[in-house]
Coordinates of C-alpha atoms and ligand atoms in Angstrom, one line a residue:
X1 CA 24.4 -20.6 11.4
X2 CA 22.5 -21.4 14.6
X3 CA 19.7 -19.5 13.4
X4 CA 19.3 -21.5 10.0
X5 CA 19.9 -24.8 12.0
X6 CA 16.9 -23.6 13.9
X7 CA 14.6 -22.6 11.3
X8 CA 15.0 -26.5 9.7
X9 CA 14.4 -27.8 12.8
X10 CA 10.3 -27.2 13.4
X11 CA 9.2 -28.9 16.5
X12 CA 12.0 -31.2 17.1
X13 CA 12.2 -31.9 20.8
X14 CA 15.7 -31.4 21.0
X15 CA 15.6 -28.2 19.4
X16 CA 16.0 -25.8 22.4
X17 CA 19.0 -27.7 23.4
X18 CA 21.4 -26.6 21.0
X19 CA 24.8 -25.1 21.2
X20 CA 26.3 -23.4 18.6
X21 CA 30.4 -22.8 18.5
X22 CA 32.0 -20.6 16.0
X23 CA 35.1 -23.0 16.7
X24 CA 36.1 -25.1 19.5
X25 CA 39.0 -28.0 19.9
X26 CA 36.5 -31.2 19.6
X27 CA 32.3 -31.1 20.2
X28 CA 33.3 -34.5 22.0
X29 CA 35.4 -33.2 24.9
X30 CA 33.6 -30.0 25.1
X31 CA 30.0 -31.9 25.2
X32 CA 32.0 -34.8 27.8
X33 CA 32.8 -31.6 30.1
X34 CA 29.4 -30.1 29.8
X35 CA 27.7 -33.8 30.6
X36 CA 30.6 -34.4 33.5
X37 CA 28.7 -30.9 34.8
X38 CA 25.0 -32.5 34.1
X39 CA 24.2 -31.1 30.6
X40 CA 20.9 -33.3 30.2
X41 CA 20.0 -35.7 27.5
X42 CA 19.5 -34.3 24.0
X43 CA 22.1 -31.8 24.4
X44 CA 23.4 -31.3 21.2
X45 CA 26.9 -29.1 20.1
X46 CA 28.0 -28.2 16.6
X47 CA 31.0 -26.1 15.9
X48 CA 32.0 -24.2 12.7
X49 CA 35.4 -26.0 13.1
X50 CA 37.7 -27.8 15.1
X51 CA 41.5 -27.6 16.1
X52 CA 41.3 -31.0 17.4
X53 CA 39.1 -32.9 16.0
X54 CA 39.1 -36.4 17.3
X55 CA 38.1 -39.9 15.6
X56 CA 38.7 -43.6 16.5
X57 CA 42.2 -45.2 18.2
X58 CA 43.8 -41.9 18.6
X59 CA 43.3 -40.5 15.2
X60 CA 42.6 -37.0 14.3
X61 CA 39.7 -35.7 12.5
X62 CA 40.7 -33.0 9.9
X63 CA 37.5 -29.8 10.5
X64 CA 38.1 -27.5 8.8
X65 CA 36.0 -24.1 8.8
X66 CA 32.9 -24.0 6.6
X67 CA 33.2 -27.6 4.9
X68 CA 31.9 -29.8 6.7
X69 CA 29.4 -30.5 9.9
X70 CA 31.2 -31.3 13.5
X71 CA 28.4 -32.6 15.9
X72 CA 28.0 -34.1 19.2
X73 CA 24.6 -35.0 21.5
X74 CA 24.8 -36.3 24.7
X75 CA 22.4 -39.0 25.4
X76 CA 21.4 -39.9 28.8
X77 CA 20.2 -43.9 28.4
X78 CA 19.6 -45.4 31.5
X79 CA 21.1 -48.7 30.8
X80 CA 23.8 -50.9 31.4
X81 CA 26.5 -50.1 29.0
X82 CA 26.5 -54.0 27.7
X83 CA 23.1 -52.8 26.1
X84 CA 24.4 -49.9 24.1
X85 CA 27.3 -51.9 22.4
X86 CA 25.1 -51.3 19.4
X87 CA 25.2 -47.5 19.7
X88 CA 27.7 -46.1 17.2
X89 CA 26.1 -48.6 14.3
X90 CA 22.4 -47.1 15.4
X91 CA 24.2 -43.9 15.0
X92 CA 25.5 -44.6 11.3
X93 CA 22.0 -45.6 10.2
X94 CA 20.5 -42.8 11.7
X95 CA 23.4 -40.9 9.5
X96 CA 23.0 -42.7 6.4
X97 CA 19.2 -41.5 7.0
X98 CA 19.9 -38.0 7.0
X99 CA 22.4 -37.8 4.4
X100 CA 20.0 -39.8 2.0
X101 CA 17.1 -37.5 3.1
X102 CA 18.7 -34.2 2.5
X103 CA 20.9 -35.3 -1.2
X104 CA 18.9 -38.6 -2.2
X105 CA 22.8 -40.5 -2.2
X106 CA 22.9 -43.3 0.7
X107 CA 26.1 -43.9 2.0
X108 CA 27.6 -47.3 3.0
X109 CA 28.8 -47.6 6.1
X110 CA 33.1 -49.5 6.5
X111 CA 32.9 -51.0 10.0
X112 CA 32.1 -49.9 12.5
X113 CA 32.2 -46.3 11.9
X114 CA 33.0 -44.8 8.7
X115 CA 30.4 -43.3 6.3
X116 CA 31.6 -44.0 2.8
X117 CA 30.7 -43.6 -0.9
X118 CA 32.4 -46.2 -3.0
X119 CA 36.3 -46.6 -1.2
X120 CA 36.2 -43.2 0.4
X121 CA 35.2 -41.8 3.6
X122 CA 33.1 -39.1 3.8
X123 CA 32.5 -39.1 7.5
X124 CA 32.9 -40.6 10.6
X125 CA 31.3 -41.3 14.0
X126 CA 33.2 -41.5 17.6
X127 CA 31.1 -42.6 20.8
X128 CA 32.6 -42.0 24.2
X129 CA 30.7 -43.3 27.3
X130 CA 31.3 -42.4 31.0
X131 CA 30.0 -45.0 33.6
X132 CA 28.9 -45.3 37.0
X133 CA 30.9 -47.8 39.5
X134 CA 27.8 -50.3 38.9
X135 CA 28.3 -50.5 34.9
X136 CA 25.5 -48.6 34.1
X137 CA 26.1 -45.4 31.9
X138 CA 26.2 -42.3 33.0
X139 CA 26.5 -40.6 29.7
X140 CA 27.2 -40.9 26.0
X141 CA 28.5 -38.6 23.6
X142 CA 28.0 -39.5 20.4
X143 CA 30.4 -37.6 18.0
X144 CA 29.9 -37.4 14.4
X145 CA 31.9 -35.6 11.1
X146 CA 30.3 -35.0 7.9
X147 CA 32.6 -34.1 5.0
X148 CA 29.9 -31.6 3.1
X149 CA 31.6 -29.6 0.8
X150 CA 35.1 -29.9 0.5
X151 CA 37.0 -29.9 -3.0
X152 CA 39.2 -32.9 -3.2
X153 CA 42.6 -29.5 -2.6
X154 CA 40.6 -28.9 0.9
X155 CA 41.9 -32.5 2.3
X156 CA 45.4 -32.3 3.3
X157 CA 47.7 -34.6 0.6
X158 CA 47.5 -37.6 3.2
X159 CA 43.8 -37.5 3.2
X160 CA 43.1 -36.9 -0.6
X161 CA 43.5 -40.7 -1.8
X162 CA 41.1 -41.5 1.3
X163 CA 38.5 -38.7 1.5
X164 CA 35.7 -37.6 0.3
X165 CA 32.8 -35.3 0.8
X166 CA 29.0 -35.0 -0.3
X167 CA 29.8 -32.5 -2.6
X168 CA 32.3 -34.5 -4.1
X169 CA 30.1 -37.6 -4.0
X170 CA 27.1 -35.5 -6.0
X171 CA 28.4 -32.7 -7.4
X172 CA 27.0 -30.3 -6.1
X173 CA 27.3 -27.8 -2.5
X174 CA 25.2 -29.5 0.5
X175 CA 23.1 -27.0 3.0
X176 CA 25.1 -27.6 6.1
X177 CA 22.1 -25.9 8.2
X178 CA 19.2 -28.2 6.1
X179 CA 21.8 -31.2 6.8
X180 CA 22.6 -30.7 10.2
X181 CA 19.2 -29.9 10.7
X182 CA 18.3 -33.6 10.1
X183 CA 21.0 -35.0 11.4
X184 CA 19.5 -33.7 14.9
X185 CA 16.1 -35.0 13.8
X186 CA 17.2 -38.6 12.6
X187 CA 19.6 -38.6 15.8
X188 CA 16.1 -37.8 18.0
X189 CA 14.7 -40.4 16.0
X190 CA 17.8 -43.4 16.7
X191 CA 17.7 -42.3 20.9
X192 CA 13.5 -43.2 20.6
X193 CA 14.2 -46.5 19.1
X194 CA 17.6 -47.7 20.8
X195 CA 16.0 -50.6 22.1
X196 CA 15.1 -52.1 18.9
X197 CA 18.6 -54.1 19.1
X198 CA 17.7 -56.4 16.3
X199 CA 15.9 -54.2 13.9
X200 CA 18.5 -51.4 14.0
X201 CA 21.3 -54.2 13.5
X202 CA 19.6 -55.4 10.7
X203 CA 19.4 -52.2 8.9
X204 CA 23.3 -51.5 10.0
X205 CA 24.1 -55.0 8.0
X206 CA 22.4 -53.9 5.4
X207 CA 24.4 -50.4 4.8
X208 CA 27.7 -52.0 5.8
X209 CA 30.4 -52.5 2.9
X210 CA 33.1 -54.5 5.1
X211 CA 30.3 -57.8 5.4
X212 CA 31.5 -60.4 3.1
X213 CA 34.8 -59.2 1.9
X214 CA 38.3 -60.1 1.9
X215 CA 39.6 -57.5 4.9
X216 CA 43.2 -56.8 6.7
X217 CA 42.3 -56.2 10.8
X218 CA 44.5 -54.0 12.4
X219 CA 45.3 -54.0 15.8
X220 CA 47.9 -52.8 18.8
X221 CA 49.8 -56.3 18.0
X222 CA 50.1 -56.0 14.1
X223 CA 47.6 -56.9 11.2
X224 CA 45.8 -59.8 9.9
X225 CA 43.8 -60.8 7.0
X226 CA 40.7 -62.1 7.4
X227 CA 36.9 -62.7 5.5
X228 CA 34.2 -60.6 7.3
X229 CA 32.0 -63.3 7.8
X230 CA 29.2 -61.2 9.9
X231 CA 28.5 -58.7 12.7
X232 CA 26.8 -59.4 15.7
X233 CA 23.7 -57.4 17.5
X234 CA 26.3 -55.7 19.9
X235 CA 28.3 -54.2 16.7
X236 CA 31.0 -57.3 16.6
X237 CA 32.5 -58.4 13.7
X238 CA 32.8 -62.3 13.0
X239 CA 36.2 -62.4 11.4
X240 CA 37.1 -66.0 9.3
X241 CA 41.0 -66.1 9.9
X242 CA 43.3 -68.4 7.5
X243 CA 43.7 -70.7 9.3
X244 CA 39.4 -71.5 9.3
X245 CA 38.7 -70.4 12.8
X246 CA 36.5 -67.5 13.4
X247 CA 36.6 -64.6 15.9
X248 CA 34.3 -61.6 17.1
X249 CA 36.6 -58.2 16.6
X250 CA 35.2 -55.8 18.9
X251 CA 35.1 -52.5 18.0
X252 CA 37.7 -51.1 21.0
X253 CA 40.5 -53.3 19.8
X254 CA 40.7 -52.7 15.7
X255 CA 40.0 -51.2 12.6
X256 CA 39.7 -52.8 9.2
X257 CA 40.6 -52.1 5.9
X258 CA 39.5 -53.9 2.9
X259 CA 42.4 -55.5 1.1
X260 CA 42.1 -53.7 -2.4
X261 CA 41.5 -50.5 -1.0
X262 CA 40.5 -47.7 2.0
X263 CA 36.6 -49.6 2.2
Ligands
BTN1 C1 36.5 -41.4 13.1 O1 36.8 -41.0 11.9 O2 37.0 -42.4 13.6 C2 35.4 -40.7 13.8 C3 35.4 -39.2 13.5 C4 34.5 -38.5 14.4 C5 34.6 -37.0 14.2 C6 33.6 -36.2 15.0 S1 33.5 -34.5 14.5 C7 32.5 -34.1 15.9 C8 33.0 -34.9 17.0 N1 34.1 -34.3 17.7 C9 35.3 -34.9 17.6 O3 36.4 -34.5 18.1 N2 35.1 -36.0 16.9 C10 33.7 -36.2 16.5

């Protein structure tokens, strides 16, 4: 698999940083231990599959062998991590890039991390950042799942009403090498233009399919409907309550759900 990633990849900087695992637990922890021991930026690790695959507030990430694309780079920035709060949308456009370059079908993206094609998720992104004592980071791993080419039997029966994979979504198989191929390109692509706060945020409104619904925020305390008024240039999302007053949700402290469905 390494060697077909390789062949799509040309002259793409990152290129000669890649690590290929047959399986391993999760690409996050293993690239987090690799960047704890100074991997450098552009590092990038894809495994076949996962036995514990992680995703957002303690979920799991179901990776199984063969079907889908399990991905993490580590990205060296250089800034203060109040600059990067923008980092997992950049990621999602960068995503929705590479999906749409390689099967011509755009996803949506469901705050603030879920790729989607009408209510289903067909991927997901998890960013972990270690800091220094002064705030500024010292790494990021951005972690990202595709759902390629799973039949609706490969998700487990909890999954099946939620899920859903590019194969699914076109019907037809998706080349994981061609894909994941890109998906290093577009990410080389998102690390070269992080700064562009505003444009990238722009583009992430654009994609996203929780902005102007009716939504149901869920958090540690218990859940609450809300209208997703609008997200702010750090990823925040402006949340109208009942009541009429507004708040920004950050992304550490809840999910959403839209109220007629998984989007
Ligand atoms: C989510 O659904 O909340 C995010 C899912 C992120 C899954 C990817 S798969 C590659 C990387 N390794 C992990 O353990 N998680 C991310």
């Amino acid at each position: 698999m390494k060697h077909s990633i390789l062949q799509h990849l040309d002259s793409t900087p990152w290129k000669d940083r890649l690590i290929y695992l047959d399986q391993i637990d999760s690409t996050n922890t293993y690239a987090k231990k690799l960047a704890a021991a100074g991997a450098c930026h552009g590092t990038v690790v894809i495994a076949g599959s996962q036995t514990a695959g992680r995703g957002r507030m303690g979920r799991s990430f179901h990776s199984p062998e063969g079907k889908g694309i399990y991905l993490s780079v580590i990205l060296r920035p250089h800034s203060a991590a109040s600059e990067l709060m923008h980092l997992t949308c950049a990621a999602g456009v960068a995503m929705c890039d590479a999906i749409d370059a390689v099967t011509g079908l755009r996803p949506g993206i469901k705050w603030i991390n879920d790729l989607v094609y009408g209510s289903k998720k067909a991927g997901g992104i998890l960013t972990e950042l270690s800091l220094t004592a002064d705030g500024m980071v010292d790494y990021a791993v951005v972690g990202i799942g595709i759902n390629c080419n799973h039949t609706q039997e490969d998700f487990p029966a909890d999954l099946q009403a939620i899920a859903t994979s590019l194969y699914l979504a076109q019907g037809k198989p998706v080349s994981i090498a061609l894909l994941a191929a890109a998906m290093i390109r577009s990410l080389y692509t998102m690390d070269s233009t992080l700064q562009n706060k505003a444009q990238i945020m722009d583009r992430y409104r654009k994609h996203c399919v929780t902005l102007k619904k009716e939504i149901t925020i869920h958090t540690a305390h218990g859940d609450r409907d809300g209208f997703a008024c609008d997200i702010d240039n750090d990823g925040g999302l402006l949340v109208q309550f009942s009541d009429g007053h507004t708040e920004v949700i950050s992304s550490g402290e809840a999910s959403v759900r839209g109220m007629y469905g998984y989007a």
